Coordinates of C-alpha atoms in Angstrom, one line a residue:
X1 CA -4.3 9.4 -3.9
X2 CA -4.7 7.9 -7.1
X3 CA -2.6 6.8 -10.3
X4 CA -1.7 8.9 -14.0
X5 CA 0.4 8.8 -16.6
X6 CA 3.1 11.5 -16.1
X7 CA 6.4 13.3 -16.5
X8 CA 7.5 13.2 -12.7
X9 CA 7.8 15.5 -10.7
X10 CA 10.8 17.3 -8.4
X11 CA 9.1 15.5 -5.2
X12 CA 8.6 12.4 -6.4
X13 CA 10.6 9.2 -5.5
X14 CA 10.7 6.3 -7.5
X15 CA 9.7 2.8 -5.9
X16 CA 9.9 -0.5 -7.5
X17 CA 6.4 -2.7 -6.5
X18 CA 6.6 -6.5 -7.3
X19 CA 8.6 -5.6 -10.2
X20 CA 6.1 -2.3 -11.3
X21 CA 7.8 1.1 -11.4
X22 CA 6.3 3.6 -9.5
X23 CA 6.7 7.1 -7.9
X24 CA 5.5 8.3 -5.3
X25 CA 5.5 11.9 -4.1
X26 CA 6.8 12.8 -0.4
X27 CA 3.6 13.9 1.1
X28 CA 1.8 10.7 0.9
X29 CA 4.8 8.3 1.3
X30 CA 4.3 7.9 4.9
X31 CA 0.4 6.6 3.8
X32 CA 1.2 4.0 0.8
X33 CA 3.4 1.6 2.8
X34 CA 0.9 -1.7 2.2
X35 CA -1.4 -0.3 -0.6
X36 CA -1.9 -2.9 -2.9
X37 CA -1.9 -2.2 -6.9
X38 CA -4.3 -4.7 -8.5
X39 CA -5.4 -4.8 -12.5
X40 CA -9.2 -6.4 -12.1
X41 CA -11.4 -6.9 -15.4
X42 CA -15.2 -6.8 -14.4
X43 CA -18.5 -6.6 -15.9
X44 CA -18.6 -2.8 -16.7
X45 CA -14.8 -2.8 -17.7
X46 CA -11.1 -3.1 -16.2
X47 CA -8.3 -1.3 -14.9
X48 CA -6.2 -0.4 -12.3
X49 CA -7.4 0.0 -8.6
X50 CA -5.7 1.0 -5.4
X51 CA -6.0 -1.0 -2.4
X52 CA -5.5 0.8 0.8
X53 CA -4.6 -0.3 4.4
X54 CA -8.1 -1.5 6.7
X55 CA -7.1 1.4 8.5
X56 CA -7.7 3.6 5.7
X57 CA -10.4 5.6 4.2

């Protein structure tokens, strides 16, 4: 799983997320209820990181 810039796709679905537009295709639905999308700034740069279930990889 991870994130890009896009055109979407046929299977994709589009989700609203604290006010953040999103899409997410069918396959992996079932696996991003609770992922958490977080913007962190650290010492060797910043971005956007994905934050998965304890239960997951």
């Amino acid at each position: 799983m991870g994130m890009a810039l896009d055109e979407p796709d046929d299977d994709e679905t589009p989700v609203t997320v604290n006010g953040i537009g999103v899409l997410v295709s069918e396959p992996v639905q079932p696996y991003v209820n609770g992922t958490v999308i977080d913007y962190v700034r650290e010492a060797h740069g910043e971005g956007f990181i994905l934050k998965g279930r304890k239960n997951s990889c």
